[in-house]
Amino acid sequence: MEIRPFGPDDGTAVAAYVSLTNAGREVDSPWMPPMTPTEAAGWLRHGWDGEPPLGFLGYADGTPVGYAEYSTSTWDNLHLAWLWIGVHPDRRRRGHGTELLCAMEERARSEGRTSIGVDGWDTAPCEPFAAAHGLVRRSAEVVRRQVMAEVDWARVESLHAEAAAAAADYELVRRTGATPDEDLAALAEITAAINDAPTDDLDIEDEVFPPARVRDYETAMIGQGRVLHRVLARHRGTGAPAGHTVVVVEGERPHLGEQHDTAVARDHRGHRLGLLLKTEMLLWLREVEPRLEQFDTWNAESNAHMVAVNELLGYRVVGRMLDFQRDVRDAIRRDPDRPL
């Protein structure tokens, strides 16, 4: 296999990446919307917060048969590289996935990274592939979907009123788009509260969120053509930031959205702010995003509190992802007669 890097401006390679991604989704996660070339180029240009993944295509006899995404951070977790490996369903079990994984592993090792993480959908081939490469399952994430046509609005309004009564000392602020410069430091403080979410057995450090990184996240989302909606909670008496929730809606496909962070600062928990923020967001989206049909949220399976909130609001499970990790300071010896 020949493995070649590619970027967002290489239209031919991006088209191959999109085609391979969508072929995999049809088999592994058919509930996922198909990737578009615009989405792919935006992701490869901006990433989550201004540190986009490196893209690689694997070619067999001149035909693209698989791809890899290689992601690292310069803010934190300097020991870690996170990977996604995809192979066309018709070309699996021929060693292509192994070659891609080994190439990314070697890259991580050469850069001084000591650990790799790899995600995979909870399908029959996933864990055997991981085990063959010394990857140990460390966590599981569940993807839930909020379908707007299925929302019980009377129940949402009732839950919102109950939560508002419990959080009478807090005010909510709705904001679309980028945060004003003067509010970035306070927002960064709230954003860091996401570090209290469970990470199970993953070898990861708390993420660092200076104001510049929060700005980079907003710039990345807007740069990908997404409309960013944020609801913030502030303590009425002190003005202290207490929590926030974020949903982004695609500009290209305004019927699709994603739930991003929901976090409440530790000193302000116990007032039902999580429920208040999420019901407020739903009610706001009903007003300002009339074409929105669905949005997905990702939670660690062990995040009992947020899972309970999502289920209370009618989210339904659509998929499950497994998170694997291993130390790469020593390469794994593999059986060349066992194609993976």
Short mmCIF file of C-alpha atoms in Angstrom, two decimals:
data_model
loop_
_atom_site.label_atom_id
_atom_site.label_comp_id
_atom_site.label_asym_id
_atom_site.label_seq_id
_atom_site.Cartn_x
_atom_site.Cartn_y
_atom_site.Cartn_z
CA MET A 1 0.00 0.00 0.00
CA GLU A 2 1.12 3.54 -0.77
CA ILE A 3 0.11 6.07 1.89
CA ARG A 4 -0.06 9.72 0.86
CA PRO A 5 -0.90 12.81 2.93
CA PHE A 6 -3.59 15.15 1.66
CA GLY A 7 -5.19 18.40 2.71
CA PRO A 8 -8.42 20.37 2.30
CA ASP A 9 -7.37 22.00 -1.00
CA ASP A 10 -6.76 18.72 -2.82
CA GLY A 11 -10.19 18.26 -4.37
CA THR A 12 -9.51 14.82 -5.83
CA ALA A 13 -8.18 13.43 -2.55
CA VAL A 14 -10.99 15.03 -0.54
CA ALA A 15 -13.53 13.40 -2.88
CA ALA A 16 -11.88 10.02 -2.31
CA TYR A 17 -11.88 10.58 1.45
CA VAL A 18 -15.60 11.46 1.36
CA SER A 19 -16.40 8.40 -0.74
CA LEU A 20 -14.48 6.06 1.58
CA THR A 21 -16.04 7.64 4.68
CA ASN A 22 -19.56 7.27 3.36
CA ALA A 23 -19.01 3.68 2.23
CA GLY A 24 -17.91 2.88 5.78
CA ARG A 25 -20.84 4.71 7.33
CA GLU A 26 -23.34 2.74 5.26
CA VAL A 27 -22.07 -0.45 6.90
CA ASP A 28 -20.82 0.62 10.35
CA SER A 29 -23.06 3.56 11.28
CA PRO A 30 -25.95 3.85 8.81
CA TRP A 31 -27.72 6.33 11.07
CA MET A 32 -25.00 8.94 10.41
CA PRO A 33 -25.68 11.55 7.72
CA PRO A 34 -23.35 11.19 4.73
CA MET A 35 -20.25 13.38 4.73
CA THR A 36 -20.18 16.14 2.13
CA PRO A 37 -17.09 17.56 0.38
CA THR A 38 -17.72 20.91 2.08
CA GLU A 39 -17.88 19.28 5.50
CA ALA A 40 -14.73 17.24 4.82
CA ALA A 41 -12.70 20.24 3.61
CA GLY A 42 -13.86 22.32 6.57
CA TRP A 43 -12.88 19.62 9.03
CA LEU A 44 -9.44 19.17 7.45
CA ARG A 45 -8.89 22.92 7.40
CA HIS A 46 -10.13 23.86 10.88
CA GLY A 47 -10.60 20.75 13.03
CA TRP A 48 -12.35 21.08 16.36
CA ASP A 49 -10.48 24.12 17.63
CA GLY A 50 -7.94 25.23 15.06
CA GLU A 51 -5.72 22.14 15.19
CA PRO A 52 -7.07 20.10 12.25
CA PRO A 53 -6.27 16.43 11.80
CA LEU A 54 -3.72 15.35 9.23
CA GLY A 55 -5.33 13.32 6.46
CA PHE A 56 -3.77 10.29 4.74
CA LEU A 57 -5.08 8.12 1.92
CA GLY A 58 -4.01 4.53 1.36
CA TYR A 59 -3.75 3.36 -2.26
CA ALA A 60 -3.67 -0.22 -3.53
CA ASP A 61 -2.81 -0.54 -7.22
CA GLY A 62 -3.48 3.19 -7.61
CA THR A 63 -6.97 3.02 -6.09
CA PRO A 64 -7.78 4.69 -2.75
CA VAL A 65 -8.95 1.92 -0.42
CA GLY A 66 -8.57 3.47 3.04
CA TYR A 67 -7.74 6.58 5.00
CA ALA A 68 -6.39 7.72 8.32
CA GLU A 69 -6.86 10.85 10.42
CA TYR A 70 -4.04 11.79 12.78
CA SER A 71 -4.83 14.31 15.53
CA THR A 72 -2.64 15.86 18.21
CA SER A 73 -2.83 18.91 20.45
CA THR A 74 -0.22 21.49 21.35
CA TRP A 75 -2.26 22.68 24.34
CA ASP A 76 -2.22 19.52 26.46
CA ASN A 77 -1.87 15.74 26.33
CA LEU A 78 1.47 16.05 24.57
CA HIS A 79 2.00 12.32 25.03
CA LEU A 80 -1.00 11.39 22.92
CA ALA A 81 -1.98 11.05 19.26
CA TRP A 82 -5.58 10.20 18.42
CA LEU A 83 -6.41 8.25 15.26
CA TRP A 84 -9.29 7.26 13.06
CA ILE A 85 -8.72 4.45 10.55
CA GLY A 86 -11.19 3.68 7.78
CA VAL A 87 -11.10 1.04 5.03
CA HIS A 88 -13.68 0.56 2.27
CA PRO A 89 -15.94 -2.37 3.27
CA ASP A 90 -15.14 -4.20 0.04
CA ARG A 91 -11.39 -4.00 0.75
CA ARG A 92 -11.29 -5.10 4.37
CA ARG A 93 -9.42 -8.14 5.73
CA ARG A 94 -6.51 -7.57 3.33
CA GLY A 95 -4.12 -5.81 5.71
CA HIS A 96 -4.91 -2.24 4.64
CA GLY A 97 -6.16 -1.17 8.06
CA THR A 98 -3.05 -2.62 9.68
CA GLU A 99 -0.76 -0.74 7.29
CA LEU A 100 -2.52 2.54 7.95
CA LEU A 101 -2.48 2.00 11.70
CA CYS A 102 1.21 1.06 11.70
CA ALA A 103 2.11 4.16 9.67
CA MET A 104 0.25 6.44 12.08
CA GLU A 105 1.76 4.65 15.07
CA GLU A 106 5.25 5.19 13.67
CA ARG A 107 4.48 8.84 13.08
CA ALA A 108 3.37 9.22 16.70
CA ARG A 109 6.50 7.50 17.93
CA SER A 110 8.76 9.66 15.74
CA GLU A 111 7.13 12.81 17.15
CA GLY A 112 7.77 11.71 20.72
CA ARG A 113 4.17 10.73 21.44
CA THR A 114 4.05 7.74 23.74
CA SER A 115 0.40 6.74 23.42
CA ILE A 116 -2.16 6.36 20.67
CA GLY A 117 -5.92 6.36 20.96
CA VAL A 118 -8.20 4.86 18.32
CA ASP A 119 -11.98 5.06 18.04
CA GLY A 120 -14.17 2.41 16.45
CA TRP A 121 -17.88 1.79 16.13
CA ASP A 122 -19.21 -1.04 18.27
CA THR A 123 -19.38 -3.55 15.41
CA ALA A 124 -18.33 -7.20 15.29
CA PRO A 125 -14.87 -6.63 13.69
CA CYS A 126 -13.90 -3.72 15.92
CA GLU A 127 -12.62 -5.36 19.10
CA PRO A 128 -10.79 -8.24 17.36
CA PHE A 129 -8.92 -5.70 15.20
CA ALA A 130 -8.04 -3.66 18.27
CA ALA A 131 -6.91 -6.71 20.25
CA ALA A 132 -4.67 -7.87 17.40
CA HIS A 133 -2.87 -4.54 17.61
CA GLY A 134 -2.49 -4.39 21.37
CA LEU A 135 -5.18 -1.74 21.75
CA VAL A 136 -7.09 -1.97 25.03
CA ARG A 137 -10.64 -0.71 25.37
CA ARG A 138 -10.61 2.14 27.88
CA SER A 139 -14.00 3.80 27.45
CA ALA A 140 -17.28 3.71 25.55
CA GLU A 141 -19.38 6.57 24.23
CA VAL A 142 -23.05 6.54 23.35
CA VAL A 143 -24.49 8.75 20.64
CA ARG A 144 -28.01 10.00 21.26
CA ARG A 145 -30.21 11.96 18.90
CA GLN A 146 -32.77 14.67 19.59
CA VAL A 147 -35.42 14.57 16.86
CA MET A 148 -37.27 17.87 16.85
CA ALA A 149 -40.51 16.40 15.49
CA GLU A 150 -40.60 13.97 18.43
CA VAL A 151 -40.03 16.54 21.19
CA ASP A 152 -42.78 16.73 23.80
CA TRP A 153 -42.81 20.52 24.02
CA ALA A 154 -45.27 20.67 26.90
CA ARG A 155 -42.95 18.46 28.92
CA VAL A 156 -39.89 20.54 27.96
CA GLU A 157 -41.66 23.73 29.03
CA SER A 158 -42.68 22.13 32.32
CA LEU A 159 -39.14 20.88 33.00
CA HIS A 160 -37.78 24.31 32.11
CA ALA A 161 -40.12 25.98 34.59
CA GLU A 162 -39.17 23.52 37.35
CA ALA A 163 -35.46 24.00 36.69
CA ALA A 164 -35.83 27.79 36.55
CA ALA A 165 -37.49 27.77 39.96
CA ALA A 166 -34.61 25.74 41.40
CA ALA A 167 -32.10 28.09 39.77
CA ALA A 168 -33.77 31.39 40.62
CA ASP A 169 -30.39 32.90 41.54
CA TYR A 170 -29.18 32.54 37.95
CA GLU A 171 -29.89 34.34 34.70
CA LEU A 172 -29.57 32.92 31.19
CA VAL A 173 -27.93 34.63 28.24
CA ARG A 174 -28.46 33.53 24.64
CA ARG A 175 -25.66 34.19 22.17
CA THR A 176 -25.26 33.33 18.49
CA GLY A 177 -21.81 33.45 16.91
CA ALA A 178 -18.52 34.56 18.39
CA THR A 179 -18.10 35.62 22.00
CA PRO A 180 -17.12 39.28 22.63
CA ASP A 181 -13.46 39.61 23.60
CA GLU A 182 -14.32 40.96 27.04
CA ASP A 183 -16.27 37.78 27.88
CA LEU A 184 -13.72 35.22 26.69
CA ALA A 185 -11.92 34.76 30.00
CA ALA A 186 -15.18 33.99 31.82
CA LEU A 187 -16.22 31.60 29.07
CA ALA A 188 -12.87 29.82 29.27
CA GLU A 189 -13.47 29.28 32.98
CA ILE A 190 -16.81 27.62 32.27
CA THR A 191 -15.42 25.56 29.40
CA ALA A 192 -12.79 24.02 31.68
CA ALA A 193 -15.60 22.48 33.77
CA ILE A 194 -15.94 19.81 31.08
CA ASN A 195 -12.86 18.21 32.65
CA ASP A 196 -15.12 16.93 35.42
CA ALA A 197 -16.90 14.64 32.94
CA PRO A 198 -15.87 10.98 33.33
CA THR A 199 -13.00 9.69 31.17
CA ASP A 200 -13.10 6.13 32.51
CA ASP A 201 -9.74 4.37 32.07
CA LEU A 202 -8.33 6.60 29.35
CA ASP A 203 -4.78 7.86 29.88
CA ILE A 204 -5.57 11.51 29.29
CA GLU A 205 -4.85 14.72 31.15
CA ASP A 206 -7.29 17.51 31.84
CA GLU A 207 -7.64 19.74 28.80
CA VAL A 208 -6.33 23.30 29.03
CA PHE A 209 -8.71 26.08 27.98
CA PRO A 210 -7.11 29.53 27.82
CA PRO A 211 -9.24 32.22 26.15
CA ALA A 212 -7.27 31.82 22.91
CA ARG A 213 -8.32 28.19 22.59
CA VAL A 214 -11.97 29.02 23.19
CA ARG A 215 -11.72 31.61 20.45
CA ASP A 216 -10.05 29.05 18.18
CA TYR A 217 -12.99 26.68 18.72
CA GLU A 218 -15.51 29.35 17.75
CA THR A 219 -13.44 30.37 14.74
CA ALA A 220 -13.20 26.73 13.63
CA MET A 221 -16.95 26.16 13.87
CA ILE A 222 -17.81 29.38 12.05
CA GLY A 223 -15.08 28.68 9.49
CA GLN A 224 -16.77 25.35 8.73
CA GLY A 225 -19.98 27.19 7.94
CA ARG A 226 -21.75 26.25 11.16
CA VAL A 227 -24.06 28.52 13.12
CA LEU A 228 -23.01 28.49 16.76
CA HIS A 229 -25.68 28.87 19.44
CA ARG A 230 -24.64 29.15 23.09
CA VAL A 231 -26.72 29.56 26.26
CA LEU A 232 -24.83 30.78 29.33
CA ALA A 233 -25.86 30.83 32.98
CA ARG A 234 -24.61 33.60 35.30
CA HIS A 235 -25.12 34.10 39.00
CA ARG A 236 -27.39 37.11 39.45
CA GLY A 237 -25.71 38.40 42.57
CA THR A 238 -22.07 38.14 41.53
CA GLY A 239 -22.16 37.87 37.76
CA ALA A 240 -19.97 34.77 38.06
CA PRO A 241 -20.09 32.37 35.11
CA ALA A 242 -21.91 29.21 36.13
CA GLY A 243 -22.46 27.05 33.06
CA HIS A 244 -23.15 26.84 29.36
CA THR A 245 -24.42 24.62 26.58
CA VAL A 246 -23.60 24.80 22.87
CA VAL A 247 -25.35 23.56 19.73
CA VAL A 248 -24.00 24.11 16.22
CA VAL A 249 -26.20 23.92 13.12
CA GLU A 250 -24.84 23.23 9.66
CA GLY A 251 -25.09 26.09 7.19
CA GLU A 252 -24.98 23.70 4.23
CA ARG A 253 -27.65 21.42 5.72
CA PRO A 254 -29.62 23.45 8.27
CA HIS A 255 -31.72 20.42 9.17
CA LEU A 256 -28.67 18.92 10.92
CA GLY A 257 -26.96 20.00 14.13
CA GLU A 258 -24.64 18.78 16.85
CA GLN A 259 -24.75 19.22 20.60
CA HIS A 260 -21.31 20.21 21.84
CA ASP A 261 -20.29 20.97 25.41
CA THR A 262 -22.71 21.25 28.28
CA ALA A 263 -20.92 22.05 31.54
CA VAL A 264 -21.69 23.55 34.93
CA ALA A 265 -18.94 24.96 37.13
CA ARG A 266 -18.37 22.92 40.28
CA ASP A 267 -19.32 25.73 42.70
CA HIS A 268 -22.70 26.16 41.02
CA ARG A 269 -23.91 22.57 40.85
CA GLY A 270 -27.00 21.35 42.65
CA HIS A 271 -29.37 23.97 41.17
CA ARG A 272 -30.56 21.99 38.13
CA LEU A 273 -28.58 24.28 35.83
CA GLY A 274 -27.76 21.46 33.40
CA LEU A 275 -31.45 20.80 32.80
CA LEU A 276 -32.24 24.52 32.68
CA LEU A 277 -29.56 25.18 30.07
CA LYS A 278 -30.59 22.31 27.83
CA THR A 279 -34.32 23.06 27.96
CA GLU A 280 -33.57 26.72 27.26
CA MET A 281 -31.52 25.69 24.25
CA LEU A 282 -34.33 23.51 22.90
CA LEU A 283 -36.90 26.27 23.27
CA TRP A 284 -34.55 28.76 21.61
CA LEU A 285 -33.76 26.45 18.68
CA ARG A 286 -37.48 26.00 18.08
CA GLU A 287 -37.66 29.75 17.54
CA VAL A 288 -34.52 30.50 15.53
CA GLU A 289 -33.82 27.25 13.63
CA PRO A 290 -37.20 26.22 12.17
CA ARG A 291 -35.54 23.93 9.59
CA LEU A 292 -33.57 21.98 12.21
CA GLU A 293 -34.73 18.36 12.26
CA GLN A 294 -32.19 16.62 14.48
CA PHE A 295 -28.99 16.97 16.43
CA ASP A 296 -26.73 14.43 18.09
CA THR A 297 -24.89 14.40 21.40
CA TRP A 298 -21.98 12.22 22.55
CA ASN A 299 -21.54 11.15 26.16
CA ALA A 300 -19.35 8.70 27.97
CA GLU A 301 -21.53 5.72 28.79
CA SER A 302 -20.58 6.26 32.44
CA ASN A 303 -21.73 9.90 32.52
CA ALA A 304 -24.88 9.04 34.45
CA HIS A 305 -25.94 12.62 35.22
CA MET A 306 -25.86 13.96 31.66
CA VAL A 307 -27.29 10.74 30.25
CA ALA A 308 -30.24 11.10 32.64
CA VAL A 309 -30.84 14.69 31.50
CA ASN A 310 -30.73 13.68 27.84
CA GLU A 311 -33.11 10.79 28.35
CA LEU A 312 -35.47 13.05 30.27
CA LEU A 313 -35.59 15.30 27.19
CA GLY A 314 -36.34 12.41 24.83
CA TYR A 315 -32.97 11.79 23.20
CA ARG A 316 -32.73 8.28 21.77
CA VAL A 317 -29.69 6.08 21.34
CA VAL A 318 -28.47 5.70 17.76
CA GLY A 319 -24.92 4.41 18.10
CA ARG A 320 -22.08 3.33 20.37
CA MET A 321 -18.38 4.01 19.94
CA LEU A 322 -15.49 2.26 21.66
CA ASP A 323 -12.30 4.07 22.65
CA PHE A 324 -9.03 2.13 22.62
CA GLN A 325 -5.55 3.12 23.69
CA ARG A 326 -2.04 1.72 24.01
CA ASP A 327 1.55 2.69 24.70
CA VAL A 328 3.62 2.88 21.50
CA ARG A 329 7.12 3.06 22.92
CA ASP A 330 7.48 -0.57 21.91
CA ALA A 331 6.10 -1.70 18.57
CA ILE A 332 3.74 -4.67 18.54
CA ARG A 333 4.92 -7.71 16.60
CA ARG A 334 2.17 -8.86 14.24
CA ASP A 335 1.50 -12.08 12.42
CA PRO A 336 2.10 -11.32 8.70
CA ASP A 337 -0.20 -14.21 7.76
CA ARG A 338 -3.17 -12.64 9.53
CA PRO A 339 -4.54 -9.82 7.37
CA LEU A 340 -6.55 -7.17 9.18
#
